[in-house]
Amino acid sequence: MNNIVILYASIHHKNTEKLLKEIVKDKPVDLIDLLHEKNIDLSKYKVVGFASGIYYSKLHKSIYNYIEENEDIPKKSFLVYTSGGGGKKPGDKFIGYLKEKDFEVLGAYKCKGYDTFGPFKYIGGIAKGHPNEKDMEKGKAFIEEIISMV
Ligand SMILES: Cc1cc2nc3c(=O)[nH]c(=O)nc-3n(C[C@H](O)[C@H](O)[C@H](O)COP(=O)(O)O)c2cc1C
């Protein structure tokens, strides 16, 4: 039985979804698409991962909404995110938010994700090709580390 679950939202180029599907392949981790799955029941899980692209410096609002509206969420957590800029600030901010909500945070993984939002579309986008193979490999190592902590 899998006791790790990742709740995710991936709306721009499915960068985060692509990354997640690859890094949890053959691993005891379930993925739940927050924007498409209903009747989510987390009661059997010990650890929850939150994952999304970064939109205006934050994770997708469905993640915050889920946390605000539900009580059956395991208190051990981790974070995975992709962004055009690849910066650390959005993740640090979200970790602060999780801590305020009394979550323990086991770790965070981030990588760049192809971004054609706003003016970037006129130059063919930024972070082209990401998440790439190297991003996937590092992500797999991160998930293995999380699994080893459970
Ligand atoms: C509406 C919108 C806002 C974005 N804001 C940011 C941002 O503030 N910082 C950043 O680095 N990337 C930003 N991006 C780029 C995305 O974070 C990046 O492409 C990410 O990989 C998208 O993930 P997804 O394909 O899983 O949705 C934005 C993209 C969109 C569509």
Tab-separated table of C-alpha atoms and ligand atoms in Angstrom:
chain	number	residue	atom	x	y	z
A	1	MET	CA	0.000	0.000	0.000
A	2	ASN	CA	1.352	3.393	-0.930
A	3	ASN	CA	1.594	5.780	1.973
A	4	ILE	CA	2.919	8.785	0.091
A	5	VAL	CA	0.670	10.950	-2.064
A	6	ILE	CA	1.375	14.025	-4.154
A	7	LEU	CA	-1.414	16.551	-4.735
A	8	TYR	CA	-0.644	18.577	-7.825
A	9	ALA	CA	-1.849	21.267	-10.188
A	10	SER	CA	-0.196	21.697	-13.582
A	11	ILE	CA	-1.844	24.120	-15.962
A	12	HIS	CA	0.649	25.842	-18.262
A	13	HIS	CA	2.557	23.226	-20.281
A	14	LYS	CA	1.994	20.251	-17.939
A	15	ASN	CA	5.649	20.650	-16.940
A	16	THR	CA	5.005	19.679	-13.350
A	17	GLU	CA	2.818	16.731	-14.335
A	18	LYS	CA	5.481	15.424	-16.756
A	19	LEU	CA	8.133	15.704	-14.070
A	20	LEU	CA	5.990	13.985	-11.446
A	21	LYS	CA	4.905	11.098	-13.678
A	22	GLU	CA	8.519	10.346	-14.490
A	23	ILE	CA	9.956	10.656	-10.989
A	24	VAL	CA	7.339	8.468	-9.270
A	25	LYS	CA	7.393	5.758	-11.964
A	26	ASP	CA	7.671	2.333	-10.255
A	27	LYS	CA	7.724	4.011	-6.843
A	28	PRO	CA	5.210	3.615	-4.004
A	29	VAL	CA	3.820	7.108	-4.499
A	30	ASP	CA	0.315	8.088	-5.675
A	31	LEU	CA	-0.399	11.205	-7.719
A	32	ILE	CA	-3.636	13.148	-7.432
A	33	ASP	CA	-4.497	15.866	-9.933
A	34	LEU	CA	-6.242	18.407	-7.728
A	35	LEU	CA	-7.926	20.123	-10.650
A	36	HIS	CA	-9.546	16.998	-12.063
A	37	GLU	CA	-10.119	14.550	-9.234
A	38	LYS	CA	-13.058	14.741	-6.908
A	39	ASN	CA	-13.733	12.947	-3.610
A	40	ILE	CA	-10.118	12.936	-2.543
A	41	ASP	CA	-9.473	10.849	0.566
A	42	LEU	CA	-6.048	11.199	2.158
A	43	SER	CA	-6.787	9.217	5.303
A	44	LYS	CA	-4.563	6.263	4.323
A	45	TYR	CA	-1.451	8.356	3.659
A	46	LYS	CA	1.401	9.212	6.007
A	47	VAL	CA	3.136	11.841	3.880
A	48	VAL	CA	1.795	14.405	1.431
A	49	GLY	CA	3.670	16.205	-1.322
A	50	PHE	CA	2.390	19.450	-2.798
A	51	ALA	CA	3.374	20.164	-6.388
A	52	SER	CA	2.654	22.768	-9.037
A	53	GLY	CA	4.055	25.332	-11.410
A	54	ILE	CA	4.720	28.800	-10.090
A	55	TYR	CA	2.161	31.388	-11.122
A	56	TYR	CA	2.784	35.006	-10.096
A	57	SER	CA	5.382	33.790	-7.564
A	58	LYS	CA	3.049	31.282	-5.875
A	59	LEU	CA	1.946	27.700	-6.176
A	60	HIS	CA	-1.435	27.176	-7.846
A	61	LYS	CA	-4.325	28.477	-5.781
A	62	SER	CA	-6.026	25.056	-5.733
A	63	ILE	CA	-3.236	23.865	-3.415
A	64	TYR	CA	-3.828	26.665	-0.901
A	65	ASN	CA	-7.589	26.086	-1.177
A	66	TYR	CA	-7.190	22.383	-0.492
A	67	ILE	CA	-5.086	23.052	2.589
A	68	GLU	CA	-7.509	25.683	3.873
A	69	GLU	CA	-10.607	23.538	3.328
A	70	ASN	CA	-9.541	20.062	4.442
A	71	GLU	CA	-8.461	18.456	7.672
A	72	ASP	CA	-7.520	14.928	6.609
A	73	ILE	CA	-4.080	15.971	5.345
A	74	PRO	CA	-0.989	14.202	6.746
A	75	LYS	CA	1.229	16.625	8.666
A	76	LYS	CA	4.475	15.359	7.131
A	77	SER	CA	4.921	17.105	3.809
A	78	PHE	CA	7.252	17.967	0.959
A	79	LEU	CA	7.239	20.235	-2.037
A	80	VAL	CA	7.926	19.921	-5.773
A	81	TYR	CA	7.668	22.858	-8.166
A	82	THR	CA	8.638	24.027	-11.632
A	83	SER	CA	9.026	27.616	-12.746
A	84	GLY	CA	10.253	29.641	-15.697
A	85	GLY	CA	12.863	31.466	-13.642
A	86	GLY	CA	13.955	28.498	-11.544
A	87	GLY	CA	14.296	30.637	-8.397
A	88	LYS	CA	14.061	29.487	-4.786
A	89	LYS	CA	11.901	32.287	-3.368
A	90	PRO	CA	8.438	30.887	-4.224
A	91	GLY	CA	9.362	27.593	-2.567
A	92	ASP	CA	10.712	29.280	0.556
A	93	LYS	CA	7.514	31.302	0.804
A	94	PHE	CA	5.348	28.210	0.480
A	95	ILE	CA	7.426	26.343	3.083
A	96	GLY	CA	6.816	29.269	5.441
A	97	TYR	CA	3.101	28.935	4.788
A	98	LEU	CA	3.177	25.172	5.443
A	99	LYS	CA	5.002	25.707	8.724
A	100	GLU	CA	2.417	28.270	9.790
A	101	LYS	CA	-0.176	25.560	9.163
A	102	ASP	CA	1.776	23.171	11.423
A	103	PHE	CA	3.178	20.955	8.686
A	104	GLU	CA	6.563	19.339	9.052
A	105	VAL	CA	8.461	19.887	5.780
A	106	LEU	CA	10.752	16.998	4.791
A	107	GLY	CA	12.253	18.710	1.749
A	108	ALA	CA	11.695	20.557	-1.505
A	109	TYR	CA	12.626	19.924	-5.118
A	110	LYS	CA	12.483	22.510	-7.855
A	111	CYS	CA	13.496	22.734	-11.476
A	112	LYS	CA	12.852	24.975	-14.437
A	113	GLY	CA	9.761	24.487	-16.601
A	114	TYR	CA	9.173	25.751	-20.150
A	115	ASP	CA	7.469	29.112	-19.875
A	116	THR	CA	5.671	31.005	-22.624
A	117	PHE	CA	3.625	33.222	-20.354
A	118	GLY	CA	3.115	36.899	-21.276
A	119	PRO	CA	5.959	38.542	-23.172
A	120	PHE	CA	8.030	35.344	-23.121
A	121	LYS	CA	5.863	33.942	-25.902
A	122	TYR	CA	7.262	36.543	-28.305
A	123	ILE	CA	10.773	35.218	-27.830
A	124	GLY	CA	9.783	31.555	-28.088
A	125	GLY	CA	9.573	31.070	-24.355
A	126	ILE	CA	12.191	30.580	-21.646
A	127	ALA	CA	13.512	27.431	-19.965
A	128	LYS	CA	12.951	25.566	-23.218
A	129	GLY	CA	13.266	21.805	-22.931
A	130	HIS	CA	12.721	21.787	-19.146
A	131	PRO	CA	12.069	19.651	-17.263
A	132	ASN	CA	14.856	17.781	-19.049
A	133	GLU	CA	16.504	14.450	-18.388
A	134	LYS	CA	18.847	15.863	-15.759
A	135	ASP	CA	15.894	17.478	-13.947
A	136	MET	CA	14.131	14.098	-13.967
A	137	GLU	CA	17.177	12.280	-12.597
A	138	LYS	CA	17.607	14.752	-9.751
A	139	GLY	CA	13.867	14.550	-9.066
A	140	LYS	CA	14.056	10.764	-8.844
A	141	ALA	CA	16.864	11.012	-6.297
A	142	PHE	CA	14.773	13.482	-4.301
A	143	ILE	CA	11.743	11.170	-4.235
A	144	GLU	CA	13.928	8.253	-3.167
A	145	GLU	CA	15.196	10.356	-0.292
A	146	ILE	CA	11.611	11.155	0.752
A	147	ILE	CA	10.672	7.466	0.531
A	148	SER	CA	13.624	6.592	2.748
A	149	MET	CA	12.338	8.976	5.432
A	150	VAL	CA	8.881	7.401	5.687
B	1	LIG	C1	0.048	32.813	-15.368
B	1	LIG	C2	1.494	32.406	-15.219
B	1	LIG	C3	2.297	33.029	-14.281
B	1	LIG	C4	3.635	32.647	-14.101
B	1	LIG	N1	4.392	33.252	-13.136
B	1	LIG	C5	5.676	32.862	-12.953
B	1	LIG	C6	6.468	33.468	-11.936
B	1	LIG	O1	6.026	34.340	-11.182
B	1	LIG	N2	7.763	33.066	-11.803
B	1	LIG	C7	8.320	32.100	-12.617
B	1	LIG	O2	9.510	31.773	-12.460
B	1	LIG	N3	7.571	31.480	-13.568
B	1	LIG	C8	6.269	31.831	-13.753
B	1	LIG	N4	5.485	31.199	-14.700
B	1	LIG	C9	6.066	30.041	-15.465
B	1	LIG	C10	5.644	28.702	-14.854
B	1	LIG	O3	5.918	28.657	-13.472
B	1	LIG	C11	6.399	27.529	-15.525
B	1	LIG	O4	6.207	27.518	-16.900
B	1	LIG	C12	5.942	26.207	-14.896
B	1	LIG	O5	6.824	25.180	-15.291
B	1	LIG	C13	4.514	25.862	-15.285
B	1	LIG	O6	4.180	24.623	-14.777
B	1	LIG	P1	2.985	23.758	-15.386
B	1	LIG	O7	3.261	23.531	-16.860
B	1	LIG	O8	3.031	22.485	-14.596
B	1	LIG	O9	1.737	24.549	-15.150
B	1	LIG	C14	4.166	31.585	-14.898
B	1	LIG	C15	3.350	30.954	-15.858
B	1	LIG	C16	2.016	31.348	-16.011
B	1	LIG	C17	1.156	30.641	-17.045
